[in-house]
Coordinates of C-alpha atoms in Angstrom, one line a residue:
M2 CA -20.1 1.9 0.2
A3 CA -20.6 5.2 -1.5
G4 CA -23.5 6.1 0.8
S5 CA -26.7 8.0 0.2
P6 CA -27.1 10.3 -2.8
R7 CA -27.4 13.3 -0.5
R8 CA -24.2 12.4 1.3
T9 CA -22.4 11.7 -2.0
A10 CA -23.5 15.1 -3.3
G11 CA -22.3 16.9 -0.2
R12 CA -18.9 15.1 -0.4
R13 CA -18.6 16.2 -4.0
L14 CA -18.6 19.8 -2.9
Q15 CA -16.8 19.8 0.4
L16 CA -13.2 19.2 -0.6
P17 CA -13.3 21.5 -3.7
L18 CA -14.9 24.3 -1.7
L19 CA -12.4 23.8 1.1
C20 CA -9.4 23.8 -1.2
L21 CA -10.6 26.8 -3.1
L22 CA -11.4 28.7 0.0
L23 CA -8.0 28.0 1.7
Q24 CA -6.0 28.7 -1.5
G25 CA -7.9 31.9 -2.2
A26 CA -7.3 33.2 1.3
T27 CA -3.6 32.4 1.3
A28 CA -3.2 33.8 -2.2
I29 CA -4.6 37.1 -1.1
L30 CA -2.4 37.2 2.0
F31 CA 0.7 36.4 -0.1
A32 CA -0.2 39.2 -2.5
V33 CA -0.4 41.7 0.3
F34 CA 2.4 40.6 2.6
V35 CA 4.9 38.2 1.1
R36 CA 8.1 39.4 -0.7
Y37 CA 11.5 38.0 -1.7
N38 CA 14.3 38.5 0.9
H39 CA 17.7 40.0 0.0
E40 CA 19.1 36.6 -0.9
T41 CA 16.3 36.1 -3.6
D42 CA 15.4 39.5 -4.9
A43 CA 17.4 40.3 -8.1
A44 CA 17.8 44.0 -7.3
L45 CA 18.8 43.6 -3.7
W46 CA 21.3 40.7 -4.3
H47 CA 23.1 42.4 -7.2
W48 CA 23.1 45.8 -5.4
H49 CA 25.2 44.4 -2.7
N50 CA 27.6 42.9 -5.3
H51 CA 27.7 39.5 -3.8
S52 CA 29.4 36.4 -5.4
N53 CA 26.7 34.0 -6.6
A54 CA 28.5 31.2 -4.6
D55 CA 27.8 33.1 -1.4
N56 CA 24.0 32.8 -1.8
E57 CA 22.3 31.0 1.1
F58 CA 20.6 28.7 -1.5
Y59 CA 23.6 26.5 -2.0
F60 CA 24.0 25.9 1.8
R61 CA 20.3 25.4 2.7
Y62 CA 18.7 23.7 -0.3
P63 CA 20.1 20.2 0.4
S64 CA 18.5 20.2 3.9
F65 CA 15.4 21.8 2.5
Q66 CA 15.0 18.9 0.1
D67 CA 15.8 16.3 2.8
V68 CA 13.0 17.6 5.0
H69 CA 10.6 17.5 2.0
T70 CA 11.5 13.8 1.5
M71 CA 10.7 13.1 5.1
I72 CA 7.3 14.8 5.0
F73 CA 6.0 13.6 1.6
V74 CA 7.7 10.2 1.4
G75 CA 8.6 9.3 5.0
F76 CA 5.5 10.2 6.9
G77 CA 3.3 9.5 3.9
F78 CA 4.4 5.9 3.6
L79 CA 4.8 5.3 7.3
M80 CA 1.0 5.6 7.6
V81 CA 0.1 3.1 4.9
F82 CA 0.2 0.2 7.4
L83 CA -3.6 0.2 7.6
Q84 CA -4.8 -2.5 5.2
R85 CA -7.4 -0.4 3.3
Y86 CA -6.2 3.2 3.9
G87 CA -3.1 3.5 1.8
F88 CA -4.5 6.0 -0.8
S89 CA -5.7 8.2 2.0
S90 CA -2.5 8.0 4.0
V91 CA -0.2 9.1 1.1
G92 CA -2.7 11.3 -0.7
F93 CA -4.0 13.4 2.3
T94 CA -0.4 13.7 3.6
F95 CA 0.5 15.2 0.3
L96 CA -2.5 17.6 0.4
S97 CA -2.0 18.7 4.0
A98 CA 1.7 19.2 3.6
A99 CA 1.2 21.3 0.5
F100 CA -1.2 23.7 2.2
A101 CA 0.9 23.7 5.4
L102 CA 3.9 25.0 3.5
Q103 CA 1.9 28.1 2.4
W104 CA 0.2 28.6 5.8
S105 CA 3.4 28.2 7.8
T106 CA 5.0 30.8 5.6
L107 CA 2.5 33.3 6.8
V108 CA 2.3 32.3 10.4
Q109 CA 6.0 32.1 11.1
G110 CA 6.6 35.0 8.8
F111 CA 4.5 37.3 10.9
F112 CA 6.5 36.3 14.0
H113 CA 10.0 35.9 12.7
S114 CA 10.5 37.7 9.4
F115 CA 8.0 40.6 9.3
H116 CA 9.8 43.8 8.4
R117 CA 8.3 47.1 7.2
G118 CA 4.9 45.6 6.6
H119 CA 6.1 42.5 4.6
I120 CA 7.1 38.9 5.2
H121 CA 10.5 38.3 3.5
V122 CA 11.1 34.7 2.2
G123 CA 13.9 32.8 0.8
V124 CA 15.2 29.2 0.9
E125 CA 16.6 29.8 4.4
R126 CA 13.1 30.7 5.6
L127 CA 11.5 27.8 3.8
G128 CA 14.0 25.5 5.4
R129 CA 12.9 26.7 8.8
L130 CA 9.2 26.6 8.3
S131 CA 8.7 23.5 10.4
F132 CA 10.9 24.7 13.2
C133 CA 11.4 27.6 15.5
S134 CA 14.8 29.2 15.9
W135 CA 15.0 28.8 19.7
P136 CA 16.2 25.5 21.0
C137 CA 13.6 25.5 23.8
W138 CA 10.8 25.3 21.3
R139 CA 12.3 23.1 18.6
W140 CA 11.0 19.8 20.1
C141 CA 7.4 21.2 20.0
C142 CA 6.9 20.4 16.3
L143 CA 6.4 16.8 17.1
A144 CA 5.6 16.5 20.8
S145 CA 2.9 19.2 20.8
T146 CA 1.4 17.6 17.7
S147 CA 1.2 14.4 19.6
L148 CA -0.7 15.8 22.5
C149 CA -2.9 17.9 20.2
S150 CA -3.8 14.7 18.2
L151 CA -4.6 12.7 21.4
V152 CA -6.9 15.4 22.7
S153 CA -8.6 15.7 19.4
S154 CA -9.0 11.9 19.2
G155 CA -10.6 11.9 22.7
V156 CA -13.1 14.6 21.6
L157 CA -13.9 12.8 18.4
Y158 CA -14.5 9.4 20.1
R159 CA -17.7 7.6 19.1
P160 CA -18.8 4.5 20.9
Q161 CA -19.8 2.8 17.6
L162 CA -16.3 3.0 16.1
E163 CA -15.9 -0.6 17.1
K164 CA -17.8 -1.4 13.8
S165 CA -14.6 -0.4 12.0
K166 CA -12.1 -2.0 14.3
H167 CA -11.4 -4.9 11.9
R168 CA -9.9 -2.4 9.4
Q169 CA -7.3 -1.0 11.9
G170 CA -5.0 -3.9 11.3
S171 CA -2.3 -4.3 8.7
V172 CA -1.5 -7.0 6.1
Y173 CA 1.9 -8.1 4.9
H174 CA 2.3 -5.7 2.0
S175 CA 0.9 -2.7 3.9
D176 CA 3.5 -3.2 6.6
L177 CA 6.2 -3.6 4.0
F178 CA 5.3 -0.3 2.4
A179 CA 5.2 1.4 5.8
M180 CA 8.8 0.3 6.4
I181 CA 9.7 2.3 3.3
G182 CA 8.5 5.4 5.2
T183 CA 10.5 4.4 8.2
I184 CA 13.7 4.0 6.3
F185 CA 13.3 7.4 4.6
L186 CA 12.6 9.1 7.9
W187 CA 15.6 7.4 9.6
I188 CA 17.9 8.5 6.8
F189 CA 16.8 12.1 6.7
W190 CA 16.0 12.8 10.3
P191 CA 19.5 14.3 10.9
S192 CA 18.6 17.0 8.2
F193 CA 15.3 17.5 10.0
N194 CA 17.1 18.3 13.3
S195 CA 20.0 20.2 11.8
A196 CA 18.1 22.4 9.2
P197 CA 17.2 25.2 11.7
T198 CA 20.6 25.5 13.3
T199 CA 23.3 28.0 12.4
L200 CA 25.7 27.0 9.6
G201 CA 29.0 25.5 10.8
D202 CA 29.7 23.5 13.9
G203 CA 26.1 23.7 15.2
Q204 CA 24.7 22.0 12.1
H205 CA 27.5 19.5 12.0
R206 CA 27.0 18.6 15.7
S207 CA 23.2 18.3 15.3
A208 CA 23.5 15.8 12.4
L209 CA 26.0 13.6 14.3
N210 CA 24.1 13.6 17.6
T211 CA 20.9 12.7 15.7
Y212 CA 22.6 9.8 13.9
Y213 CA 24.1 8.3 17.0
S214 CA 20.8 8.7 18.8
L215 CA 18.9 7.0 16.0
T216 CA 21.3 4.0 15.9
A217 CA 20.9 3.5 19.7
S218 CA 17.1 3.7 19.5
T219 CA 17.1 1.2 16.7
L220 CA 19.1 -1.3 18.8
S221 CA 16.9 -0.8 21.9
T222 CA 13.7 -1.2 19.9
F223 CA 14.8 -4.5 18.4
A224 CA 15.9 -5.7 21.9
L225 CA 12.7 -4.7 23.7
S226 CA 10.4 -5.8 20.9
A227 CA 11.8 -9.3 21.1
L228 CA 11.8 -9.3 24.9
V229 CA 8.1 -8.3 25.3
G230 CA 6.9 -10.0 22.1
R231 CA 5.1 -13.4 21.9
D232 CA 7.7 -16.2 21.7
G233 CA 10.5 -13.7 21.4
R234 CA 9.3 -12.5 17.9
L235 CA 9.7 -9.0 16.7
D236 CA 6.6 -6.7 16.2
M237 CA 6.7 -4.7 13.0
V238 CA 4.7 -1.9 14.7
H239 CA 7.6 -1.4 17.1
I240 CA 10.3 -1.5 14.4
Q241 CA 8.4 0.9 12.1
N242 CA 8.0 3.6 14.8
A243 CA 10.1 3.2 18.0
A244 CA 13.3 2.9 16.0
L245 CA 12.7 6.6 15.0
A246 CA 12.4 7.8 18.6
G247 CA 16.1 8.6 18.8
G248 CA 15.5 11.4 16.2
V249 CA 12.7 12.9 18.3
V250 CA 14.5 12.8 21.7
V251 CA 17.5 14.9 20.6
G252 CA 15.3 17.5 18.7
T253 CA 15.9 20.0 21.5
S254 CA 19.5 19.2 22.4
A255 CA 21.0 18.2 19.1
E256 CA 22.8 21.5 18.6
M257 CA 24.0 21.5 22.2
M258 CA 27.2 19.9 23.5
L259 CA 25.3 16.7 24.2
T260 CA 28.4 14.5 23.4
P261 CA 28.3 11.3 21.4
F262 CA 27.9 9.3 24.6
G263 CA 24.9 11.4 25.7
A264 CA 23.3 10.9 22.3
L265 CA 23.6 7.1 22.5
V266 CA 22.1 7.1 26.0
A267 CA 19.2 9.4 25.0
G268 CA 18.5 7.3 21.9
F269 CA 18.5 4.0 23.8
L270 CA 16.1 5.4 26.5
A271 CA 13.8 6.8 23.8
G272 CA 13.6 3.5 21.9
T273 CA 12.9 1.7 25.2
V274 CA 10.2 4.0 26.3
S275 CA 8.5 4.1 22.9
T276 CA 8.5 0.3 22.5
L277 CA 7.0 -0.2 26.0
G278 CA 4.4 2.4 25.2
Y279 CA 3.3 0.5 22.1
K280 CA 3.1 -2.7 24.0
F281 CA 1.5 -1.6 27.2
F282 CA 0.2 2.0 27.1
T283 CA -1.6 2.1 23.8
P284 CA -4.1 -0.7 24.8
T285 CA -4.8 1.1 28.1
L286 CA -5.2 4.4 26.3
E287 CA -8.0 3.0 24.2
S288 CA -9.8 0.8 26.7
K289 CA -9.7 3.2 29.7
L290 CA -9.4 6.7 28.3
K291 CA -11.3 6.1 25.0
V292 CA -8.5 7.6 22.9
Q293 CA -7.7 5.9 19.6
D294 CA -4.1 6.5 18.8
T295 CA -4.1 4.6 15.5
C296 CA -0.8 6.0 14.4
G297 CA 1.0 5.7 17.8
V298 CA 1.8 9.4 17.9
H299 CA 2.0 9.3 21.7
N300 CA 4.6 6.6 21.7
L301 CA 6.8 7.9 18.8
H302 CA 6.4 11.7 19.2
G303 CA 4.8 12.3 22.6
M304 CA 6.8 10.5 25.2
P305 CA 10.2 10.8 23.4
G306 CA 9.4 14.5 22.8
V307 CA 8.8 15.2 26.5
L308 CA 11.9 13.2 27.3
G309 CA 13.8 15.3 24.8
A310 CA 12.5 18.5 26.3
L311 CA 13.7 17.4 29.8
L312 CA 17.0 16.4 28.2
G313 CA 17.3 19.9 26.8
V314 CA 16.6 21.3 30.3
L315 CA 19.4 19.2 31.7
V316 CA 22.0 20.0 29.0
A317 CA 21.2 23.7 29.0
G318 CA 21.7 23.8 32.8
L319 CA 25.1 22.3 32.3
A320 CA 26.2 24.8 29.6
T321 CA 29.4 26.6 30.4
H322 CA 31.9 28.9 28.6
E323 CA 34.5 26.3 29.0
A324 CA 32.5 23.6 27.2
Y325 CA 31.3 25.9 24.3
G326 CA 34.0 28.5 24.0
D327 CA 33.2 31.2 21.5
G328 CA 30.4 28.9 20.1
L329 CA 28.2 29.6 23.1
E330 CA 26.9 32.7 21.4
S331 CA 25.4 30.7 18.5
V332 CA 23.6 28.2 20.9
F333 CA 22.8 30.3 23.9
P334 CA 23.4 34.0 23.0
L335 CA 22.0 35.4 26.3
L336 CA 24.4 33.2 28.3
A337 CA 27.3 34.4 26.2
K338 CA 26.3 38.0 26.9
G339 CA 26.0 37.4 30.6
Q340 CA 22.3 38.3 30.5
R341 CA 21.1 34.9 31.7
S342 CA 22.6 32.1 33.8
A343 CA 22.7 28.4 32.8
T344 CA 20.1 27.7 35.6
S345 CA 17.9 30.5 34.3
Q346 CA 18.2 29.1 30.7
A347 CA 17.2 25.6 32.0
M348 CA 14.1 27.1 33.7
H349 CA 13.1 28.9 30.5
Q350 CA 13.4 25.6 28.7
L351 CA 11.1 23.9 31.3
F352 CA 8.6 26.7 31.1
G353 CA 8.5 26.3 27.3
L354 CA 7.5 22.6 27.9
F355 CA 4.5 23.5 30.1
V356 CA 3.3 26.4 27.8
T357 CA 3.5 24.1 24.8
L358 CA 1.5 21.3 26.5
I359 CA -1.2 23.9 27.5
F360 CA -1.4 25.3 23.9
A361 CA -1.5 21.7 22.5
S362 CA -4.3 20.7 24.8
V363 CA -6.5 23.7 24.0
G364 CA -5.7 23.5 20.3
G365 CA -6.5 19.8 20.2
S366 CA -9.9 20.3 22.0
L367 CA -10.9 23.1 19.6
G368 CA -9.7 21.1 16.6
G369 CA -11.7 18.1 17.7
L370 CA -14.9 20.2 18.3
L371 CA -14.4 21.8 14.8
L372 CA -14.2 18.3 13.2
R373 CA -17.4 17.3 14.9
L374 CA -19.4 19.9 13.0
P375 CA -22.1 18.2 10.9
F376 CA -21.3 19.9 7.6
L377 CA -17.8 18.3 7.6
D378 CA -19.6 14.9 7.1
A379 CA -17.5 12.4 9.0
P380 CA -17.6 8.9 7.5
P381 CA -20.1 6.5 9.1
D382 CA -18.9 4.4 12.0
S383 CA -18.8 1.2 9.9
Q384 CA -16.7 2.9 7.1
C385 CA -13.8 4.4 8.9
Y386 CA -10.2 3.5 7.8
E387 CA -11.6 2.8 4.3
D388 CA -10.2 4.3 1.1
Q389 CA -13.4 3.8 -0.9
V390 CA -15.1 6.5 1.0
Y391 CA -13.0 9.2 -0.6
W392 CA -11.1 7.5 -3.5
E393 CA -11.7 5.6 -6.7
V394 CA -10.3 2.1 -5.8
P395 CA -9.6 -0.4 -8.6
R396 CA -12.0 -3.3 -8.5
E397 CA -9.4 -6.0 -8.2
H398 CA -8.0 -4.2 -5.1
E399 CA -11.5 -4.0 -3.6
D400 CA -12.1 -7.8 -4.1
L401 CA -8.7 -8.6 -2.7
A402 CA -9.2 -6.4 0.3
Q403 CA -12.6 -7.8 1.1
G404 CA -11.5 -11.4 0.8
P405 CA -9.8 -11.7 4.2
L406 CA -12.6 -9.7 5.8
R407 CA -15.2 -12.2 4.6
A408 CA -13.0 -15.0 6.0
E409 CA -12.9 -13.3 9.3
E410 CA -16.7 -12.8 9.4
L411 CA -17.2 -16.6 8.6
E412 CA -14.8 -17.6 11.3
T413 CA -16.5 -15.3 13.8
R414 CA -19.9 -16.7 13.0
A415 CA -18.6 -20.2 13.3

């Protein structure tokens, strides 16, 4: 299982060198560019003679922590459904998210908080790292990731991956752990959608719209799963994933005047589309297009994300001064100033969708080609979805995991 001595020696150096290189590069950039903002810098804060209770920290930190729980616990445990890939799912999510926090500080800082040659950071900026401040782009965090992942998967496809197909399934306890991730994501998704909004009614409205949408997507997922399932039984894959589609679909419009009824309708449609995607589209995606969507990102993030972008186009096109009152300026400032019509705003939202899909396609292709480079040492076709390639696995777990596989092999031979 460990592979040849040469492969083992190469793997011993790859991850340490990569971590040290990335950390060294970001550390240098932090030293040159990153500074505290006026909410964090001791001299600037006290110079303005603010009350400590006014500090943005006390308003933003709860959402900041909620989003962290989603990323490290929610998404980490959601991916442990693979029967022999639990260590990698949680561990590499932990590693990737830790680096992404540093890198996104730099990338978004250069675009959104770069003043006088420096990036100014505080808890407000950290709370927005996974988002953009404009509603027309907010959905892109998940939907563009979906398309990017699918394109990368297509580029990385290898005909002999069938040798590892028996490891793509789940077992009872792995599905149970994955449901822990689902519940955490469900609970904290309102914070995920409301974190980048302005304080006050916008944040309040975002949380409520997200909750109603999640409840509706959960009901539609259970209904559709039983309807299309064998003998009317529920499929755990549907429940783990499609029930969350309500949070994705309102990502763009959560801050808008979607109305509670609109949130319910959007969530119900998203859960329906996502469940049907898992049942019918995923098998076609693999058999016809040779794209392995192991985590179902297209069904949970892709289709609901595109649906959410189109919902944002519709709601933006219906925005009026009568509906928003003085609150229009915080959601659509150009509309409030008379510099853009509602129809024009809707067209900008639609244009944002197409631009994002193009960038995601190109980025996914480049990412896939990069991962095909020989020095990155992809695991052999017969050892994919296997923790033991990268982790020290307890012997009792190894024996337990291999038991069912041996039984399957004997049954196949028989």
